[in-house]
Amino acid sequence: MNCEHEVRGGNATDSRVNMTSSSMQANGDSQSNRVLASEELMKTSDKLHRVHAATAAFLGVLFFFIIVGVFGLPLAIAGLAVFVLGAIVVFRVFPTEGAK
Amino acid sequence: MKLDPSILARIQFAFTVSFHIIFPTMSIGLASFLAVIEALWLKTKDPTYLQIYRFWLNIFAMGFGIGVVTGIVLSFEFGLGFARFAQMAGPAIGPLIALEVLTAFFLEAGFLGIMLFGFNRVGPKLHFFATCMVALGTLLSASWILSANSWMQTPAGVAIHGGQLTVVNWRHVLTNPSWPYRLPHMLTAAYLTASFMVAGVGAWYLLRGKHQDFARRTVALGTAFATVLIAGQVFIGDIVYGTMLKYQPSKMQAAEGFWEKQSQSPAPYYWFIIPDQKNQRNRFALGTPVLGSIWLTHSLKGRVEGLKNTPRELQPRMALVFYAFRIMYCLAMLMFAMGIASLWLRLRGTLFKSKWFLWMLVSMTPSGIIATLAGWYVAETGRQPWVIYGILRTVDAVSPVPAQALLSTLIAFVCVYAVFITAFLVFTFRIIRRGPVEAPTYAEASGSIKNAFRPYVLDSPKRLADNQFSERN
C-alpha cells in the first residue's frame, strides 16, 4: 500500500512524499515502542510520585504525633528540633526552586 | 420582652473583643515579618524585598490603626459594662494595662511615624531600627495583655480583704502559672497568621500569573515561616493544654466532649457531638476510636475525665468550648499538613507550580485569624462561669446598667465596626488587586538623625525632581 502524504507550503508537484508500507511499518513500530517506553516511564514516575507522597504523609503524621507529646516530653522536644532543623536544611538546599 | 443586662454586657464585650483581636493578631505578626523583610533587604539589597515591605506596610498600617481604636473601647467597657470586675480586680489588672500604655504604646507611637512615612526621610538603618521598635512594641503589648488575661485564668499573688483584692506579690501576678505558656502560644499564633496571609496573597498572584518575583518570594518565605512556626505551635499547644488541665480542668473536660467522670478505655477522640447540657450527656457523638487515649493521655488505654467532675453550676457550656477547640485544632492540623506539603513540593521543585497547593494557600489566607479567634473562645468560654477563675463570677461582675443602655450601645458598636471592617476589607482588596508598586532600589538618606532633618533627604529623589520640574514651569 502506498501512502501519499502532502506537505503543506511546498511545491504542489514536488512535495508529494511516497512512503512504502515497510518503511511505514518500521516507523510505526519504533514510534509505538517509544510510546510504550514513555508510558512505562510515566507509570514508574507516577508510582514513585505516590510512594514519595505517602512517605511524606507518613512522616508528617509521625512528626505530628511526636511533637504533640504522644511519646513523652523529651521525645517531643527532640522531634521538634529534628523537624525544625530538617525544614531549615530543605529551605537552604532548595531556596529558589523553579524560580526562573 | 425582658432583657438580661448580664447577657447583653457579655455579648457586647464578646463582640467588641472578638473584633479587636483580629487586628492585633495581624499587626503583631506583620510587624515582625516586616522587620525580617527589611533586614533581608538591608543585607541583600534585593529590590523585591523592598517591594514586599512596602506592600505589606500598607495593610499593616490599616490593621494597626483599627486595632488601636478598637482596643481603647475595651478599656472603657471594663468600667462601663463590668464595673464590679474593675472595682475588685483594679489593683491587679489596672497597673498591667497602664504598663502596656507606658511601654508598648509609647514605643509604638514614637516609631510608627518613621516606619510608615520615613522611608524617604531617614536612612535605611534608622528606618529598620524604627520597624524593629514597632515590632518590639507589639510584642510588649501582647505580653502585658496576656499577663492580665492569664491572671484572670490562673490568679496568683493576691489576697482578698473585705471583697477587695490586694496584690501581695507582683512577680506572681505578672508571671502567673499560665502566662509563660499562653504568651508564646499567642505570639506564635500571630506570626502564623501573618505567614499564611503573606503566602496566600503570593499564591493568588502566582495563580493569576502576576507579579511573579514578588509572588514567588512571598510564597517561599510565608510557607517557610509557617512550617517552622506550626511545629512550634503544636508543641506549645500541648503544653498549654496540660497547664490548663491542671489549673482549669472544667475547660478541658468541656473541650473534649466527655460527660462521665471517667470515659471508657480506650477513649475515642470526638470530632462531632450534639451535647445535652441539661441531661449531662451527648445526644450524638462521632469520633475515632483509641485516638482520645493516645492524644489526651499519651497512652493506649488511658481514660479521659468528663465534665461531670465539675459541679453543674460551675460548668462551662460544652458546645461552645468543644467546637471552638475543634476549629482551632483542626486548623492547626491543616496548617501542619500544609507545612509538610510545602517541604515535599520544595524537594520536588514544584512549590510554585502545584495549583492544588496554591489554591489551598489562598483558601487558608484567613486561617490564622480564624484559629486565633477560636482559641480565644476556648479560653474565655471555657473559664465560665468565672471572670476571675475561682474568685469572681461573671454575673457578679456586671455593672448595674439598664439593659436598654447596653442594647443601644451594642447596636451602635455593630454599626460602627461594620464600617471599620468594610473599609479595611475594601482597601485591603484594592491594595491586593493593585499589586506591589515599583519601589526605588536606592537608599535616599544617610541614616543619621542629624542628616534626616536636612532638606535634601526630606523628600525622595522622584519628588525632588517633580518639584524642580514644577518650579521651572
XYZ file of C-alpha atoms in Angstrom, chain B residues 33-472:
440
model
C 7.505 39.929 59.315
C 8.266 43.461 58.109
C 11.306 43.628 60.388
C 12.617 40.365 58.906
C 11.929 41.570 55.353
C 13.659 44.895 55.936
C 16.657 43.092 57.462
C 16.824 40.889 54.363
C 16.626 43.968 52.139
C 19.434 45.689 54.039
C 21.544 42.558 53.811
C 20.943 41.643 50.174
C 19.826 44.968 48.623
C 17.391 42.893 46.587
C 14.606 45.270 45.424
C 11.977 42.521 45.696
C 12.311 42.622 49.490
C 11.684 46.362 49.448
C 8.640 45.762 47.282
C 7.341 43.152 49.735
C 7.977 45.543 52.632
C 6.093 48.417 51.030
C 3.190 46.234 50.001
C 2.608 44.736 53.452
C 3.338 48.009 55.246
C 0.092 49.453 53.855
C -2.007 46.564 55.148
C -0.135 46.587 58.468
C -0.842 50.318 58.906
C -4.591 49.887 58.394
C -4.753 46.902 60.735
C -2.683 48.703 63.353
C -4.964 51.743 63.262
C -8.156 49.739 63.675
C -6.505 47.634 66.399
C -5.647 50.721 68.465
C -9.099 52.283 68.111
C -11.000 49.102 68.967
C -8.616 48.355 71.860
C -9.425 51.636 73.590
C -13.099 50.670 73.608
C -12.293 47.577 75.678
C -10.685 49.592 78.475
C -13.843 51.702 78.721
C -16.010 48.600 78.703
C -14.258 47.286 81.818
C -15.645 50.267 83.668
C -18.965 50.648 81.882
C -20.105 47.067 81.454
C -18.131 45.282 84.163
C -17.727 47.890 86.897
C -17.711 45.343 89.710
C -14.914 43.486 87.995
C -12.963 46.730 87.524
C -13.578 47.669 91.142
C -12.406 44.332 92.506
C -9.618 43.446 90.096
C -8.407 47.009 89.507
C -5.396 46.753 91.828
C -4.041 43.791 89.820
C -5.289 44.499 86.282
C -5.034 48.316 86.273
C -1.237 48.601 86.566
C -0.737 45.953 83.861
C -2.845 47.927 81.402
C -1.120 51.159 82.437
C 2.248 49.495 81.867
C 1.101 48.431 78.414
C 0.436 52.074 77.601
C 3.686 53.312 79.126
C 5.958 50.758 77.496
C 4.332 49.344 74.367
C 2.107 52.196 73.183
C 4.729 54.870 73.789
C 7.332 52.821 71.939
C 4.988 52.174 69.027
C 3.810 55.799 68.939
C 7.409 57.007 68.897
C 8.500 54.937 65.938
C 5.347 54.240 63.942
C 5.546 57.584 62.117
C 9.103 56.860 60.995
C 8.126 53.368 59.936
C 5.117 54.490 57.898
C 6.279 57.791 56.445
C 10.029 57.888 56.938
C 11.293 55.847 54.027
C 12.487 58.894 52.145
C 13.185 60.965 55.214
C 15.567 58.896 57.302
C 18.334 56.493 56.467
C 17.668 52.806 55.866
C 19.289 51.701 59.107
C 17.320 54.153 61.209
C 14.194 53.070 59.379
C 14.994 49.451 60.133
C 15.501 50.390 63.785
C 12.048 52.034 63.791
C 10.484 48.889 62.311
C 12.171 46.757 64.968
C 10.922 49.086 67.719
C 7.351 48.896 66.433
C 7.638 45.098 66.304
C 9.015 45.121 69.858
C 6.143 47.388 70.910
C 3.535 44.967 69.566
C 5.326 42.147 71.365
C 5.395 44.071 74.661
C 1.738 44.973 74.265
C 0.835 41.306 73.795
C 2.962 40.410 76.791
C 1.148 42.803 79.188
C -2.311 41.896 77.926
C -1.550 38.184 78.090
C -0.259 38.697 81.612
C -3.538 40.390 82.628
C -5.719 37.803 80.878
C -3.668 34.870 82.173
C -4.016 36.281 85.679
C -7.803 36.130 85.171
C -7.407 32.492 84.079
C -4.964 31.469 86.829
C -4.981 34.200 89.500
C -1.919 34.374 91.763
C -0.097 36.828 94.015
C -3.241 38.398 95.532
C -5.182 38.274 98.797
C -8.858 39.190 99.321
C -9.739 41.517 102.206
C -13.374 42.581 102.546
C -14.224 41.789 98.941
C -11.266 43.823 97.658
C -8.208 42.313 96.029
C -4.799 43.298 97.341
C -1.638 42.429 95.484
C 0.780 40.663 97.804
C 3.340 39.592 95.212
C 3.690 41.452 91.905
C 6.024 38.880 90.426
C 3.356 36.201 90.932
C 0.696 38.440 89.356
C 2.866 39.104 86.304
C 4.209 35.608 85.822
C 1.085 33.743 86.893
C 1.049 29.981 86.177
C -0.471 30.079 82.684
C 1.303 33.214 81.347
C 4.662 31.593 80.388
C 2.824 29.186 78.075
C -0.068 31.309 76.839
C 2.192 34.175 75.740
C 4.298 32.120 73.283
C 1.083 30.383 72.166
C -0.489 33.738 71.253
C 2.664 35.183 69.700
C 3.170 32.096 67.553
C -0.486 32.339 66.520
C 0.096 35.937 65.415
C 3.223 35.023 63.441
C 1.383 32.097 61.831
C -1.461 34.425 60.898
C 0.944 36.748 59.111
C 2.745 33.836 57.415
C -0.449 32.397 55.949
C -1.660 35.835 54.885
C 1.599 36.563 53.100
C 1.760 33.125 51.469
C -1.927 33.264 50.491
C -1.620 36.591 48.702
C 1.560 35.407 46.943
C -0.199 32.205 45.861
C -3.064 34.286 44.421
C -0.628 36.250 42.270
C 1.050 33.028 41.096
C -2.307 31.570 40.076
C -3.178 34.782 38.232
C 0.269 34.879 36.618
C 1.004 38.351 38.020
C 3.971 39.877 39.919
C 5.910 36.623 39.658
C 9.083 37.629 41.552
C 7.116 39.145 44.399
C 4.757 36.159 44.497
C 7.495 33.508 44.458
C 9.414 35.232 47.204
C 6.366 35.685 49.438
C 5.134 32.120 48.906
C 8.616 30.751 49.675
C 9.003 32.941 52.778
C 5.434 32.513 54.015
C 5.471 28.734 53.747
C 8.957 28.537 55.300
C 7.906 30.590 58.327
C 4.596 28.757 58.608
C 6.253 25.311 58.508
C 8.607 26.081 61.376
C 6.028 28.035 63.371
C 3.241 25.455 63.179
C 5.563 22.754 64.520
C 6.400 25.048 67.439
C 2.734 25.916 67.912
C 1.690 22.262 68.111
C 4.364 21.694 70.754
C 3.410 24.797 72.798
C -0.283 23.999 72.390
C 0.179 20.626 74.036
C 1.950 22.265 76.983
C -0.825 24.887 77.291
C -3.336 22.015 77.250
C -1.516 20.266 80.111
C -1.289 23.510 82.104
C -4.976 24.318 81.716
C -5.892 20.722 82.560
C -4.078 21.264 85.855
C -5.485 24.714 86.687
C -8.865 24.742 84.876
C -9.906 21.104 84.418
C -13.510 22.024 83.579
C -12.357 23.884 80.447
C -10.501 20.899 79.056
C -13.264 18.491 80.105
C -15.697 20.570 78.057
C -13.210 20.841 75.181
C -13.036 17.055 74.788
C -16.775 16.366 74.832
C -16.854 13.726 77.593
C -19.525 13.849 80.315
C -18.868 10.804 82.515
C -16.369 11.166 85.361
C -14.167 8.640 83.563
C -14.501 7.834 79.876
C -14.399 4.299 78.532
C -10.999 2.741 77.952
C -9.609 3.235 75.372
C -11.208 6.656 74.845
C -12.281 7.845 71.399
C -11.424 11.283 70.038
C -14.657 13.090 69.266
C -14.898 15.189 66.105
C -18.601 15.915 66.252
C -21.033 15.819 69.166
C -24.518 17.092 69.989
C -24.202 17.829 73.710
C -27.214 17.937 76.026
C -26.077 20.135 78.925
C -29.362 19.732 80.782
C -29.198 15.927 80.901
C -25.382 15.863 81.062
C -24.916 13.582 78.063
C -24.220 13.595 74.357
C -27.228 13.034 72.119
C -24.853 12.062 69.343
C -21.099 11.589 69.174
C -18.812 10.803 66.264
C -15.169 10.033 66.941
C -12.087 7.986 66.144
C -11.621 5.014 68.487
C -8.498 4.933 70.726
C -7.243 8.292 69.420
C -8.564 10.115 72.515
C -6.428 7.946 74.803
C -3.371 8.421 72.585
C -3.661 12.197 72.190
C -5.091 13.171 75.563
C -3.485 10.695 77.968
C -0.475 9.711 75.813
C -1.253 6.037 76.382
C -3.195 3.355 74.517
C -5.760 2.694 77.251
C -5.955 5.950 79.205
C -9.298 7.319 80.372
C -10.340 10.938 79.913
C -12.126 12.908 82.653
C -15.586 14.220 81.775
C -17.496 17.367 82.712
C -19.449 15.644 85.499
C -16.306 16.029 87.612
C -17.225 19.723 87.835
C -20.348 20.737 89.816
C -23.186 21.565 87.436
C -23.391 25.253 88.443
C -19.672 25.702 87.725
C -19.644 24.051 84.311
C -18.940 25.998 81.110
C -21.191 25.456 78.071
C -19.763 22.351 76.434
C -20.909 23.095 72.877
C -19.104 26.452 72.728
C -15.841 25.179 74.185
C -15.873 21.904 72.249
C -16.456 23.426 68.819
C -14.109 26.374 69.360
C -11.397 23.899 70.346
C -12.141 21.620 67.376
C -11.949 24.535 64.914
C -8.608 25.640 66.353
C -7.177 22.122 66.475
C -8.391 21.097 63.018
C -6.926 24.272 61.524
C -3.638 23.557 63.312
C -3.582 20.065 61.778
C -4.366 21.505 58.361
C -1.566 24.058 58.761
C 0.824 21.276 59.766
C -0.210 19.273 56.698
C 0.392 22.368 54.546
C 3.841 22.739 56.084
C 4.697 19.124 55.254
C 3.275 19.520 51.747
C 5.360 22.664 51.197
C 8.537 20.808 52.218
C 7.709 17.939 49.880
C 6.973 20.296 46.992
C 10.219 22.175 47.633
C 12.110 18.877 47.411
C 10.353 18.096 44.113
C 10.922 21.623 42.835
C 7.218 22.278 42.215
C 6.312 24.645 45.059
C 5.251 27.396 42.643
C 3.667 25.101 40.054
C 1.310 22.921 42.086
C -2.065 24.530 41.550
C -3.823 22.478 44.226
C -1.275 23.683 46.780
C -1.533 27.301 45.675
C -5.330 27.155 45.855
C -5.059 25.653 49.345
C -2.761 28.517 50.339
C -5.245 31.052 49.000
C -8.115 29.424 50.888
C -6.002 29.377 54.058
C -5.180 33.096 53.937
C -7.513 33.885 56.889
C -6.861 30.561 58.684
C -4.611 32.135 61.316
C -7.253 34.708 62.240
C -9.986 32.054 62.486
C -7.772 29.755 64.589
C -6.795 32.618 66.912
C -10.421 33.637 67.380
C -11.374 30.024 68.091
C -8.510 29.740 70.596
C -9.713 32.841 72.429
C -13.258 31.441 72.526
C -11.864 28.296 74.162
C -10.001 30.427 76.713
C -12.904 32.737 77.537
C -15.972 30.495 77.270
C -14.100 27.654 78.977
C -13.405 29.864 82.011
C -17.123 30.489 82.594
C -18.955 30.955 84.889
C -15.940 32.780 86.286
C -14.495 36.066 85.110
C -11.582 35.713 87.556
C -11.265 31.972 87.885
C -12.344 30.755 91.305
C -12.687 34.325 92.662
C -15.377 36.331 90.848
C -18.303 35.030 88.824
C -19.211 36.803 85.573
C -22.799 37.501 86.682
C -21.449 39.234 89.798
C -19.020 41.360 87.758
C -21.591 43.150 85.596
C -22.385 46.854 86.147
C -25.848 47.856 87.362
C -26.573 49.369 83.950
C -30.062 49.278 82.355
C -30.414 46.647 79.660
C -31.653 49.259 77.180
C -28.397 51.212 77.504
C -26.364 48.071 76.834
C -28.539 47.102 73.879
C -28.352 50.554 72.273
C -24.558 50.719 72.649
C -24.262 47.171 71.296
C -26.213 48.210 68.186
C -24.003 51.293 67.862
C -20.848 49.147 68.113
C -22.139 46.749 65.465
C -22.864 49.649 63.090
C -19.538 51.441 63.645
C -17.493 48.237 63.464
C -19.302 47.227 60.280
C -17.982 50.445 58.734
C -14.465 49.633 60.043
C -14.368 46.108 58.678
C -15.903 47.156 55.358
C -13.326 49.927 54.952
C -10.500 47.582 55.929
C -11.591 44.857 53.522
C -12.265 47.249 50.653
C -8.849 48.911 50.955
C -7.017 45.624 51.532
C -8.569 44.021 48.456
C -7.811 47.180 46.498
C -4.158 47.008 47.560
C -4.018 43.317 46.643
C -5.694 43.925 43.282
C -3.326 46.801 42.513
C -0.336 44.653 43.447
C 3.101 45.680 44.657
C 4.087 49.035 43.213
C 7.558 49.587 41.879
C 9.774 50.587 44.776
C 13.026 52.541 44.436
C 16.068 50.369 44.940
C 18.306 53.041 46.388
C 18.631 54.434 49.885
C 17.945 58.125 49.966
C 19.291 59.218 53.312
C 22.488 58.878 55.286
C 20.976 57.130 58.271
C 21.824 59.717 60.914
C 19.095 61.668 62.696
C 21.024 64.925 62.156
C 21.004 64.386 58.399
C 17.465 63.112 58.455
C 16.134 66.628 59.045
C 18.178 68.254 56.301
C 16.106 69.332 53.340
C 17.798 67.117 50.768
C 16.735 63.952 52.497
C 13.282 65.139 53.403
C 11.941 64.009 50.091
C 12.567 61.240 47.654
C 14.617 61.979 44.528
C 11.469 61.470 42.474
C 9.549 64.106 44.394
C 12.549 66.446 44.337
C 12.717 66.015 40.579
C 8.981 66.716 40.347
C 9.392 69.837 42.451
C 12.236 71.085 40.269
C 10.112 70.441 37.206
C 7.144 72.376 38.619
C 9.447 75.251 39.718
C 10.839 75.520 36.198
